[in-house]
Amino acid sequence: MVFAPDTAEALEAAVILANSALEPDTLTTVEDLSAFYEGQGYSGSHRGDRAELDAVRAVRARLRVLLLADRDAAVGQVNEILAGASAVPRLVRHDKLDWHIHAVDDDAPLAERVLVETAMAMIDVVRADEMGRLGVCAADDCDGLVLDLSRNRSRRYCSTTCGNREAVAAYRARQKA
Ligand SMILES: [Zn+2]
Ligand SMILES: [Zn+2]
């Protein structure tokens, strides 16, 4: 296990959210946001309205910058996010989840909670000096973020679609040679 479970989950959610902004944008409706919320097992406030959707859409660029930042730059961003949200980390246990960290109230806006959870997760990434776990997809013409939690650091593509596409391209290139 590279990171604690809640850290890994927060990073996964942040990557999915940041990647949803790639063309074609896959977070355009309130229903899309509800699917993300439920798919990532969020708890706490979820208004399910247009304002919430717009706020979550608006943090995606900031998440991408943070997830791809070098170590020192990430520190500045993490500290700024946590101070801006007046984060107070505490351990909580709820639903079926074992002890994990919440740093803002459950009724804080969803966009703010996503941002703070990502910042909290990046604390672990920075401290462990594991920035290399985050990168950009190795496929041509893909800007997707990749989170590599594999033991042997072998993950290169943002999705199986990209991995398959590159495998086919490599096969064709070999046939021509
Ligand atoms: Zn929780
Ligand atoms: Zn990709």
Short mmCIF file of N, CA and C and ligand atoms in Angstrom, two decimals:
data_model
loop_
_atom_site.label_atom_id
_atom_site.label_comp_id
_atom_site.label_asym_id
_atom_site.label_seq_id
_atom_site.Cartn_x
_atom_site.Cartn_y
_atom_site.Cartn_z
N MET A 1 0.84 -1.20 0.00
CA MET A 1 0.00 0.00 0.00
C MET A 1 0.88 1.25 0.00
N VAL A 2 0.74 2.05 -1.03
CA VAL A 2 1.58 3.23 -1.16
C VAL A 2 1.12 4.32 -0.19
N PHE A 3 -0.19 4.54 -0.15
CA PHE A 3 -0.76 5.58 0.71
C PHE A 3 -1.88 4.99 1.56
N ALA A 4 -2.24 5.72 2.62
CA ALA A 4 -3.39 5.30 3.43
C ALA A 4 -4.63 5.28 2.53
N PRO A 5 -5.62 4.43 2.87
CA PRO A 5 -6.80 4.29 1.99
C PRO A 5 -7.50 5.61 1.69
N ASP A 6 -7.65 6.48 2.68
CA ASP A 6 -8.38 7.72 2.38
C ASP A 6 -7.56 8.65 1.49
N THR A 7 -6.24 8.56 1.60
CA THR A 7 -5.38 9.36 0.71
C THR A 7 -5.52 8.86 -0.72
N ALA A 8 -5.44 7.54 -0.90
CA ALA A 8 -5.56 6.97 -2.24
C ALA A 8 -6.92 7.31 -2.85
N GLU A 9 -7.98 7.20 -2.03
CA GLU A 9 -9.32 7.50 -2.55
C GLU A 9 -9.47 8.97 -2.94
N ALA A 10 -8.92 9.84 -2.14
CA ALA A 10 -9.01 11.28 -2.45
C ALA A 10 -8.24 11.60 -3.73
N LEU A 11 -7.08 10.97 -3.91
CA LEU A 11 -6.29 11.20 -5.12
C LEU A 11 -7.03 10.66 -6.34
N GLU A 12 -7.62 9.48 -6.19
CA GLU A 12 -8.36 8.90 -7.31
C GLU A 12 -9.52 9.80 -7.71
N ALA A 13 -10.25 10.28 -6.72
CA ALA A 13 -11.40 11.15 -7.00
C ALA A 13 -10.93 12.44 -7.68
N ALA A 14 -9.82 13.00 -7.21
CA ALA A 14 -9.32 14.25 -7.78
C ALA A 14 -8.89 14.05 -9.24
N VAL A 15 -8.26 12.91 -9.52
CA VAL A 15 -7.82 12.63 -10.88
C VAL A 15 -9.03 12.45 -11.80
N ILE A 16 -10.03 11.72 -11.32
CA ILE A 16 -11.25 11.52 -12.12
C ILE A 16 -11.90 12.88 -12.41
N LEU A 17 -11.97 13.69 -11.39
CA LEU A 17 -12.61 15.00 -11.55
C LEU A 17 -11.82 15.88 -12.51
N ALA A 18 -10.50 15.94 -12.31
CA ALA A 18 -9.68 16.77 -13.21
C ALA A 18 -9.78 16.26 -14.65
N ASN A 19 -9.77 14.94 -14.83
CA ASN A 19 -9.84 14.37 -16.18
C ASN A 19 -11.20 14.57 -16.82
N SER A 20 -12.23 14.81 -16.02
CA SER A 20 -13.57 15.03 -16.59
C SER A 20 -13.60 16.31 -17.42
N ALA A 21 -12.60 17.18 -17.21
CA ALA A 21 -12.57 18.45 -17.94
C ALA A 21 -11.98 18.30 -19.34
N LEU A 22 -11.34 17.14 -19.61
CA LEU A 22 -10.77 16.92 -20.94
C LEU A 22 -11.90 16.81 -21.96
N GLU A 23 -11.61 17.19 -23.19
CA GLU A 23 -12.62 17.08 -24.25
C GLU A 23 -12.88 15.61 -24.57
N PRO A 24 -14.12 15.16 -24.68
CA PRO A 24 -15.33 15.91 -24.38
C PRO A 24 -15.58 15.97 -22.87
N ASP A 25 -15.91 17.13 -22.39
CA ASP A 25 -16.21 17.34 -20.96
C ASP A 25 -17.29 16.35 -20.50
N THR A 26 -16.99 15.63 -19.42
CA THR A 26 -17.96 14.63 -18.95
C THR A 26 -18.61 15.03 -17.63
N LEU A 27 -18.46 16.30 -17.26
CA LEU A 27 -19.15 16.79 -16.06
C LEU A 27 -19.92 18.05 -16.44
N THR A 28 -21.04 17.84 -17.10
CA THR A 28 -21.78 19.00 -17.62
C THR A 28 -23.18 19.11 -17.04
N THR A 29 -23.65 18.08 -16.36
CA THR A 29 -25.01 18.14 -15.82
C THR A 29 -24.99 17.82 -14.32
N VAL A 30 -26.09 18.20 -13.67
CA VAL A 30 -26.26 17.89 -12.25
C VAL A 30 -26.24 16.36 -12.05
N GLU A 31 -26.74 15.63 -13.03
CA GLU A 31 -26.74 14.16 -12.95
C GLU A 31 -25.30 13.62 -13.01
N ASP A 32 -24.48 14.23 -13.86
CA ASP A 32 -23.06 13.82 -13.92
C ASP A 32 -22.41 13.99 -12.55
N LEU A 33 -22.73 15.12 -11.91
CA LEU A 33 -22.12 15.40 -10.61
C LEU A 33 -22.60 14.40 -9.56
N SER A 34 -23.88 14.06 -9.60
CA SER A 34 -24.41 13.08 -8.64
C SER A 34 -23.76 11.72 -8.85
N ALA A 35 -23.51 11.37 -10.10
CA ALA A 35 -22.86 10.09 -10.40
C ALA A 35 -21.44 10.09 -9.84
N PHE A 36 -20.74 11.21 -9.98
CA PHE A 36 -19.39 11.33 -9.42
C PHE A 36 -19.45 11.22 -7.90
N TYR A 37 -20.36 11.95 -7.30
CA TYR A 37 -20.51 11.97 -5.84
C TYR A 37 -20.75 10.56 -5.31
N GLU A 38 -21.69 9.86 -5.94
CA GLU A 38 -22.01 8.51 -5.47
C GLU A 38 -20.90 7.52 -5.82
N GLY A 39 -20.36 7.65 -7.01
CA GLY A 39 -19.31 6.73 -7.45
C GLY A 39 -18.07 6.80 -6.58
N GLN A 40 -17.79 7.96 -6.04
CA GLN A 40 -16.59 8.13 -5.22
C GLN A 40 -16.89 7.98 -3.73
N GLY A 41 -18.12 7.63 -3.41
CA GLY A 41 -18.47 7.36 -2.02
C GLY A 41 -18.38 8.58 -1.11
N TYR A 42 -18.73 9.75 -1.64
CA TYR A 42 -18.71 10.95 -0.80
C TYR A 42 -19.84 10.90 0.22
N SER A 43 -19.61 11.62 1.33
CA SER A 43 -20.69 11.86 2.27
C SER A 43 -20.77 13.37 2.41
N GLY A 44 -21.69 13.84 3.22
CA GLY A 44 -21.79 15.27 3.45
C GLY A 44 -22.62 15.96 2.39
N SER A 45 -22.61 17.27 2.47
CA SER A 45 -23.53 18.08 1.69
C SER A 45 -23.40 17.85 0.18
N HIS A 46 -24.54 17.67 -0.46
CA HIS A 46 -24.61 17.55 -1.91
C HIS A 46 -25.94 18.14 -2.32
N ARG A 47 -25.89 19.39 -2.78
CA ARG A 47 -27.12 20.11 -3.08
C ARG A 47 -27.76 19.66 -4.37
N GLY A 48 -26.93 19.22 -5.30
CA GLY A 48 -27.48 18.75 -6.56
C GLY A 48 -28.10 19.85 -7.40
N ASP A 49 -27.54 21.04 -7.33
CA ASP A 49 -28.06 22.12 -8.17
C ASP A 49 -26.96 22.67 -9.09
N ARG A 50 -27.38 23.58 -9.94
CA ARG A 50 -26.49 24.13 -10.95
C ARG A 50 -25.30 24.88 -10.31
N ALA A 51 -25.57 25.59 -9.23
CA ALA A 51 -24.51 26.37 -8.58
C ALA A 51 -23.41 25.44 -8.07
N GLU A 52 -23.83 24.32 -7.49
CA GLU A 52 -22.85 23.36 -6.98
C GLU A 52 -22.05 22.77 -8.14
N LEU A 53 -22.75 22.44 -9.21
CA LEU A 53 -22.08 21.90 -10.39
C LEU A 53 -21.04 22.89 -10.91
N ASP A 54 -21.43 24.15 -11.04
CA ASP A 54 -20.51 25.16 -11.55
C ASP A 54 -19.29 25.31 -10.63
N ALA A 55 -19.52 25.25 -9.33
CA ALA A 55 -18.42 25.40 -8.37
C ALA A 55 -17.45 24.22 -8.49
N VAL A 56 -17.98 23.02 -8.63
CA VAL A 56 -17.12 21.83 -8.75
C VAL A 56 -16.37 21.88 -10.09
N ARG A 57 -17.08 22.26 -11.14
CA ARG A 57 -16.41 22.40 -12.44
C ARG A 57 -15.26 23.40 -12.35
N ALA A 58 -15.48 24.44 -11.59
CA ALA A 58 -14.48 25.52 -11.51
C ALA A 58 -13.22 25.12 -10.75
N VAL A 59 -13.27 24.11 -9.91
CA VAL A 59 -12.04 23.73 -9.18
C VAL A 59 -11.19 22.73 -9.96
N ARG A 60 -11.70 22.25 -11.09
CA ARG A 60 -10.97 21.20 -11.80
C ARG A 60 -9.60 21.66 -12.30
N ALA A 61 -9.53 22.88 -12.82
CA ALA A 61 -8.25 23.37 -13.32
C ALA A 61 -7.24 23.48 -12.16
N ARG A 62 -7.73 23.92 -11.02
CA ARG A 62 -6.86 24.06 -9.86
C ARG A 62 -6.38 22.69 -9.38
N LEU A 63 -7.25 21.70 -9.43
CA LEU A 63 -6.85 20.34 -9.05
C LEU A 63 -5.76 19.83 -9.98
N ARG A 64 -5.95 20.06 -11.27
CA ARG A 64 -4.95 19.58 -12.24
C ARG A 64 -3.58 20.20 -11.97
N VAL A 65 -3.57 21.50 -11.73
CA VAL A 65 -2.31 22.19 -11.45
C VAL A 65 -1.65 21.61 -10.19
N LEU A 66 -2.45 21.39 -9.17
CA LEU A 66 -1.93 20.84 -7.92
C LEU A 66 -1.39 19.42 -8.11
N LEU A 67 -2.15 18.59 -8.80
CA LEU A 67 -1.76 17.19 -8.97
C LEU A 67 -0.49 17.04 -9.81
N LEU A 68 -0.25 18.01 -10.68
CA LEU A 68 0.93 17.93 -11.55
C LEU A 68 2.08 18.80 -11.06
N ALA A 69 1.88 19.47 -9.95
CA ALA A 69 2.90 20.40 -9.45
C ALA A 69 4.16 19.65 -9.02
N ASP A 70 5.31 20.34 -9.11
CA ASP A 70 6.48 19.71 -8.52
C ASP A 70 6.35 19.86 -7.00
N ARG A 71 7.24 19.22 -6.28
CA ARG A 71 7.05 19.07 -4.84
C ARG A 71 6.95 20.42 -4.12
N ASP A 72 7.88 21.30 -4.41
CA ASP A 72 7.89 22.59 -3.71
C ASP A 72 6.69 23.45 -4.07
N ALA A 73 6.29 23.42 -5.33
CA ALA A 73 5.12 24.19 -5.75
C ALA A 73 3.86 23.63 -5.10
N ALA A 74 3.79 22.31 -4.97
CA ALA A 74 2.61 21.68 -4.36
C ALA A 74 2.46 22.13 -2.91
N VAL A 75 3.57 22.27 -2.23
CA VAL A 75 3.52 22.70 -0.82
C VAL A 75 2.81 24.04 -0.69
N GLY A 76 3.19 24.99 -1.53
CA GLY A 76 2.56 26.31 -1.47
C GLY A 76 1.07 26.23 -1.73
N GLN A 77 0.68 25.42 -2.72
CA GLN A 77 -0.74 25.31 -3.06
C GLN A 77 -1.52 24.62 -1.95
N VAL A 78 -0.95 23.57 -1.39
CA VAL A 78 -1.62 22.85 -0.31
C VAL A 78 -1.85 23.79 0.87
N ASN A 79 -0.82 24.50 1.26
CA ASN A 79 -0.95 25.39 2.41
C ASN A 79 -1.98 26.49 2.16
N GLU A 80 -2.01 26.98 0.93
CA GLU A 80 -2.96 28.03 0.59
C GLU A 80 -4.41 27.51 0.65
N ILE A 81 -4.62 26.31 0.12
CA ILE A 81 -5.97 25.73 0.13
C ILE A 81 -6.44 25.50 1.56
N LEU A 82 -5.56 24.92 2.38
CA LEU A 82 -5.96 24.60 3.75
C LEU A 82 -6.22 25.86 4.57
N ALA A 83 -5.40 26.88 4.38
CA ALA A 83 -5.62 28.13 5.11
C ALA A 83 -6.89 28.81 4.62
N GLY A 84 -7.10 28.78 3.31
CA GLY A 84 -8.28 29.43 2.73
C GLY A 84 -9.58 28.82 3.20
N ALA A 85 -9.54 27.52 3.51
CA ALA A 85 -10.76 26.83 3.95
C ALA A 85 -10.81 26.74 5.47
N SER A 86 -9.86 27.36 6.16
CA SER A 86 -9.76 27.25 7.62
C SER A 86 -9.87 25.79 8.05
N ALA A 87 -9.08 24.96 7.40
CA ALA A 87 -9.17 23.52 7.66
C ALA A 87 -8.72 23.15 9.08
N VAL A 88 -9.49 22.28 9.71
CA VAL A 88 -9.13 21.75 11.03
C VAL A 88 -9.22 20.24 10.95
N PRO A 89 -8.08 19.59 10.71
CA PRO A 89 -8.09 18.13 10.54
C PRO A 89 -8.55 17.41 11.80
N ARG A 90 -9.36 16.40 11.61
CA ARG A 90 -9.75 15.57 12.75
C ARG A 90 -10.06 14.16 12.23
N LEU A 91 -9.92 13.20 13.09
CA LEU A 91 -10.23 11.82 12.71
C LEU A 91 -11.70 11.56 12.93
N VAL A 92 -12.33 10.91 11.95
CA VAL A 92 -13.75 10.57 12.07
C VAL A 92 -13.96 9.14 11.58
N ARG A 93 -15.07 8.58 12.03
CA ARG A 93 -15.45 7.25 11.58
C ARG A 93 -16.95 7.33 11.31
N HIS A 94 -17.36 7.01 10.11
CA HIS A 94 -18.79 7.09 9.81
C HIS A 94 -19.16 6.06 8.76
N ASP A 95 -20.43 5.78 8.67
CA ASP A 95 -20.92 4.75 7.76
C ASP A 95 -20.08 3.48 7.93
N LYS A 96 -19.55 2.98 6.82
CA LYS A 96 -18.73 1.76 6.95
C LYS A 96 -17.25 2.08 6.94
N LEU A 97 -16.92 3.36 7.00
CA LEU A 97 -15.52 3.76 6.86
C LEU A 97 -14.80 3.77 8.20
N ASP A 98 -13.62 3.19 8.21
CA ASP A 98 -12.78 3.19 9.41
C ASP A 98 -12.21 4.61 9.59
N TRP A 99 -11.46 4.82 10.64
CA TRP A 99 -10.90 6.14 10.95
C TRP A 99 -10.20 6.75 9.74
N HIS A 100 -10.61 7.96 9.44
CA HIS A 100 -9.96 8.71 8.37
C HIS A 100 -10.08 10.20 8.70
N ILE A 101 -9.46 11.01 7.91
CA ILE A 101 -9.40 12.44 8.22
C ILE A 101 -10.49 13.23 7.49
N HIS A 102 -11.17 14.10 8.22
CA HIS A 102 -11.97 15.17 7.62
C HIS A 102 -11.30 16.47 8.07
N ALA A 103 -11.25 17.43 7.17
CA ALA A 103 -10.59 18.68 7.55
C ALA A 103 -11.52 19.89 7.47
N VAL A 104 -12.69 19.69 6.84
CA VAL A 104 -13.72 20.75 6.86
C VAL A 104 -15.06 20.10 7.21
N ASP A 105 -16.01 20.91 7.62
CA ASP A 105 -17.32 20.39 8.03
C ASP A 105 -18.04 19.69 6.87
N ASP A 106 -18.86 18.71 7.24
CA ASP A 106 -19.63 17.97 6.24
C ASP A 106 -20.58 18.87 5.46
N ASP A 107 -20.97 20.00 6.05
CA ASP A 107 -21.91 20.87 5.33
C ASP A 107 -21.21 21.97 4.54
N ALA A 108 -19.87 21.92 4.52
CA ALA A 108 -19.14 22.85 3.64
C ALA A 108 -19.47 22.47 2.20
N PRO A 109 -19.41 23.45 1.29
CA PRO A 109 -19.75 23.16 -0.12
C PRO A 109 -18.89 22.02 -0.68
N LEU A 110 -19.50 21.22 -1.53
CA LEU A 110 -18.82 20.06 -2.10
C LEU A 110 -17.50 20.44 -2.78
N ALA A 111 -17.51 21.53 -3.54
CA ALA A 111 -16.29 21.94 -4.25
C ALA A 111 -15.15 22.21 -3.27
N GLU A 112 -15.49 22.84 -2.16
CA GLU A 112 -14.47 23.14 -1.16
C GLU A 112 -13.96 21.85 -0.51
N ARG A 113 -14.87 20.92 -0.24
CA ARG A 113 -14.44 19.67 0.39
C ARG A 113 -13.54 18.87 -0.54
N VAL A 114 -13.86 18.85 -1.82
CA VAL A 114 -13.02 18.13 -2.78
C VAL A 114 -11.62 18.75 -2.80
N LEU A 115 -11.59 20.07 -2.84
CA LEU A 115 -10.31 20.78 -2.87
C LEU A 115 -9.49 20.49 -1.61
N VAL A 116 -10.14 20.55 -0.46
CA VAL A 116 -9.43 20.33 0.81
C VAL A 116 -9.00 18.87 0.93
N GLU A 117 -9.86 17.94 0.52
CA GLU A 117 -9.47 16.52 0.60
C GLU A 117 -8.28 16.24 -0.29
N THR A 118 -8.25 16.88 -1.45
CA THR A 118 -7.11 16.69 -2.35
C THR A 118 -5.85 17.27 -1.70
N ALA A 119 -5.99 18.44 -1.11
CA ALA A 119 -4.83 19.06 -0.44
C ALA A 119 -4.34 18.18 0.70
N MET A 120 -5.27 17.62 1.48
CA MET A 120 -4.88 16.73 2.58
C MET A 120 -4.15 15.50 2.04
N ALA A 121 -4.63 14.97 0.93
CA ALA A 121 -3.98 13.80 0.33
C ALA A 121 -2.59 14.17 -0.17
N MET A 122 -2.47 15.37 -0.72
CA MET A 122 -1.17 15.79 -1.25
C MET A 122 -0.14 15.99 -0.13
N ILE A 123 -0.62 16.23 1.07
CA ILE A 123 0.29 16.29 2.22
C ILE A 123 1.07 14.98 2.31
N ASP A 124 0.36 13.87 2.18
CA ASP A 124 1.02 12.56 2.25
C ASP A 124 1.96 12.36 1.08
N VAL A 125 1.52 12.79 -0.12
CA VAL A 125 2.35 12.60 -1.31
C VAL A 125 3.66 13.40 -1.17
N VAL A 126 3.53 14.63 -0.68
CA VAL A 126 4.72 15.47 -0.51
C VAL A 126 5.64 14.87 0.55
N ARG A 127 5.06 14.49 1.70
CA ARG A 127 5.89 14.00 2.79
C ARG A 127 6.61 12.71 2.42
N ALA A 128 5.93 11.86 1.64
CA ALA A 128 6.56 10.61 1.22
C ALA A 128 7.46 10.81 0.00
N ASP A 129 7.48 12.03 -0.53
CA ASP A 129 8.23 12.34 -1.75
C ASP A 129 7.86 11.37 -2.86
N GLU A 130 6.54 11.26 -3.09
CA GLU A 130 6.03 10.34 -4.11
C GLU A 130 5.33 11.10 -5.23
N MET A 131 5.82 12.28 -5.55
CA MET A 131 5.18 13.08 -6.60
C MET A 131 5.15 12.31 -7.94
N GLY A 132 6.12 11.41 -8.12
CA GLY A 132 6.19 10.63 -9.35
C GLY A 132 5.00 9.70 -9.55
N ARG A 133 4.17 9.56 -8.53
CA ARG A 133 2.95 8.75 -8.68
C ARG A 133 1.91 9.45 -9.53
N LEU A 134 2.11 10.72 -9.77
CA LEU A 134 1.16 11.50 -10.56
C LEU A 134 1.85 12.00 -11.82
N GLY A 135 1.18 11.87 -12.94
CA GLY A 135 1.78 12.32 -14.19
C GLY A 135 0.73 12.43 -15.28
N VAL A 136 1.21 12.62 -16.51
CA VAL A 136 0.30 12.75 -17.66
C VAL A 136 0.38 11.46 -18.48
N CYS A 137 -0.75 11.07 -19.03
CA CYS A 137 -0.89 9.86 -19.84
C CYS A 137 0.17 9.80 -20.94
N ALA A 138 0.74 8.59 -21.14
CA ALA A 138 1.81 8.42 -22.12
C ALA A 138 1.28 8.29 -23.55
N ALA A 139 -0.04 8.20 -23.71
CA ALA A 139 -0.61 8.07 -25.06
C ALA A 139 -0.48 9.38 -25.83
N ASP A 140 -0.27 9.25 -27.14
CA ASP A 140 -0.21 10.45 -27.98
C ASP A 140 -1.53 11.20 -27.89
N ASP A 141 -1.46 12.50 -27.90
CA ASP A 141 -2.67 13.31 -27.94
C ASP A 141 -3.59 13.12 -26.74
N CYS A 142 -3.07 12.65 -25.61
CA CYS A 142 -3.92 12.55 -24.43
C CYS A 142 -3.27 13.34 -23.29
N ASP A 143 -4.07 14.20 -22.70
CA ASP A 143 -3.58 15.01 -21.58
C ASP A 143 -4.09 14.48 -20.25
N GLY A 144 -4.65 13.28 -20.26
CA GLY A 144 -5.22 12.73 -19.05
C GLY A 144 -4.20 12.57 -17.93
N LEU A 145 -4.65 12.82 -16.71
CA LEU A 145 -3.78 12.60 -15.56
C LEU A 145 -3.75 11.12 -15.24
N VAL A 146 -2.60 10.65 -14.80
CA VAL A 146 -2.45 9.25 -14.40
C VAL A 146 -2.03 9.21 -12.93
N LEU A 147 -2.73 8.40 -12.16
CA LEU A 147 -2.34 8.14 -10.78
C LEU A 147 -1.84 6.71 -10.73
N ASP A 148 -0.58 6.55 -10.43
CA ASP A 148 0.02 5.22 -10.43
C ASP A 148 0.22 4.74 -9.00
N LEU A 149 -0.67 3.85 -8.56
CA LEU A 149 -0.56 3.29 -7.21
C LEU A 149 -0.02 1.87 -7.25
N SER A 150 0.49 1.46 -8.43
CA SER A 150 0.97 0.09 -8.56
C SER A 150 2.31 -0.07 -7.83
N ARG A 151 2.55 -1.29 -7.38
CA ARG A 151 3.76 -1.58 -6.62
C ARG A 151 5.02 -1.30 -7.43
N ASN A 152 4.97 -1.67 -8.71
CA ASN A 152 6.18 -1.53 -9.54
C ASN A 152 6.16 -0.28 -10.43
N ARG A 153 5.30 0.65 -10.11
CA ARG A 153 5.24 1.93 -10.85
C ARG A 153 5.15 1.70 -12.34
N SER A 154 4.18 0.91 -12.76
CA SER A 154 4.12 0.51 -14.15
C SER A 154 2.98 1.20 -14.92
N ARG A 155 2.17 1.96 -14.22
CA ARG A 155 1.00 2.53 -14.90
C ARG A 155 1.40 3.74 -15.73
N ARG A 156 1.06 3.73 -17.01
CA ARG A 156 1.47 4.83 -17.90
C ARG A 156 0.28 5.52 -18.54
N TYR A 157 -0.86 4.85 -18.58
CA TYR A 157 -2.00 5.41 -19.30
C TYR A 157 -3.13 5.77 -18.36
N CYS A 158 -3.90 6.79 -18.77
CA CYS A 158 -4.98 7.28 -17.91
C CYS A 158 -6.15 6.32 -17.89
N SER A 159 -6.26 5.49 -18.93
CA SER A 159 -7.42 4.60 -19.05
C SER A 159 -7.02 3.37 -19.85
N THR A 160 -7.83 2.32 -19.79
CA THR A 160 -7.55 1.15 -20.62
C THR A 160 -7.74 1.51 -22.09
N THR A 161 -8.62 2.45 -22.38
CA THR A 161 -8.81 2.89 -23.77
C THR A 161 -7.49 3.40 -24.33
N CYS A 162 -6.82 4.26 -23.58
CA CYS A 162 -5.53 4.79 -24.04
C CYS A 162 -4.49 3.68 -24.14
N GLY A 163 -4.44 2.79 -23.17
CA GLY A 163 -3.48 1.69 -23.19
C GLY A 163 -3.68 0.80 -24.41
N ASN A 164 -4.93 0.48 -24.71
CA ASN A 164 -5.23 -0.37 -25.86
C ASN A 164 -4.89 0.32 -27.17
N ARG A 165 -5.21 1.59 -27.24
CA ARG A 165 -4.95 2.36 -28.46
C ARG A 165 -3.45 2.37 -28.76
N GLU A 166 -2.65 2.58 -27.72
CA GLU A 166 -1.20 2.62 -27.90
C GLU A 166 -0.64 1.24 -28.26
N ALA A 167 -1.23 0.19 -27.69
CA ALA A 167 -0.78 -1.17 -28.00
C ALA A 167 -1.03 -1.48 -29.46
N VAL A 168 -2.19 -1.06 -29.97
CA VAL A 168 -2.53 -1.29 -31.38
C VAL A 168 -1.58 -0.50 -32.27
N ALA A 169 -1.31 0.76 -31.89
CA ALA A 169 -0.41 1.60 -32.69
C ALA A 169 0.99 1.00 -32.72
N ALA A 170 1.46 0.49 -31.59
CA ALA A 170 2.79 -0.10 -31.53
C ALA A 170 2.85 -1.36 -32.39
N TYR A 171 1.76 -2.14 -32.37
CA TYR A 171 1.69 -3.36 -33.17
C TYR A 171 1.76 -3.02 -34.66
N ARG A 172 0.99 -2.00 -35.06
CA ARG A 172 0.99 -1.59 -36.48
C ARG A 172 2.37 -1.11 -36.90
N ALA A 173 3.03 -0.38 -36.00
CA ALA A 173 4.36 0.16 -36.32
C ALA A 173 5.35 -0.99 -36.53
N ARG A 174 5.18 -2.03 -35.74
CA ARG A 174 6.08 -3.20 -35.89
C ARG A 174 5.82 -3.92 -37.21
N GLN A 175 4.53 -3.99 -37.62
CA GLN A 175 4.19 -4.67 -38.87
C GLN A 175 4.81 -3.96 -40.06
N LYS A 176 4.86 -2.63 -39.98
CA LYS A 176 5.39 -1.82 -41.09
C LYS A 176 6.91 -1.96 -41.18
N ALA A 177 7.54 -2.14 -40.05
CA ALA A 177 9.00 -2.11 -40.02
C ALA A 177 9.59 -3.35 -40.72
ZN ZN B 1 -15.55 10.62 5.64
ZN ZN B 2 -4.89 8.84 -21.81
#
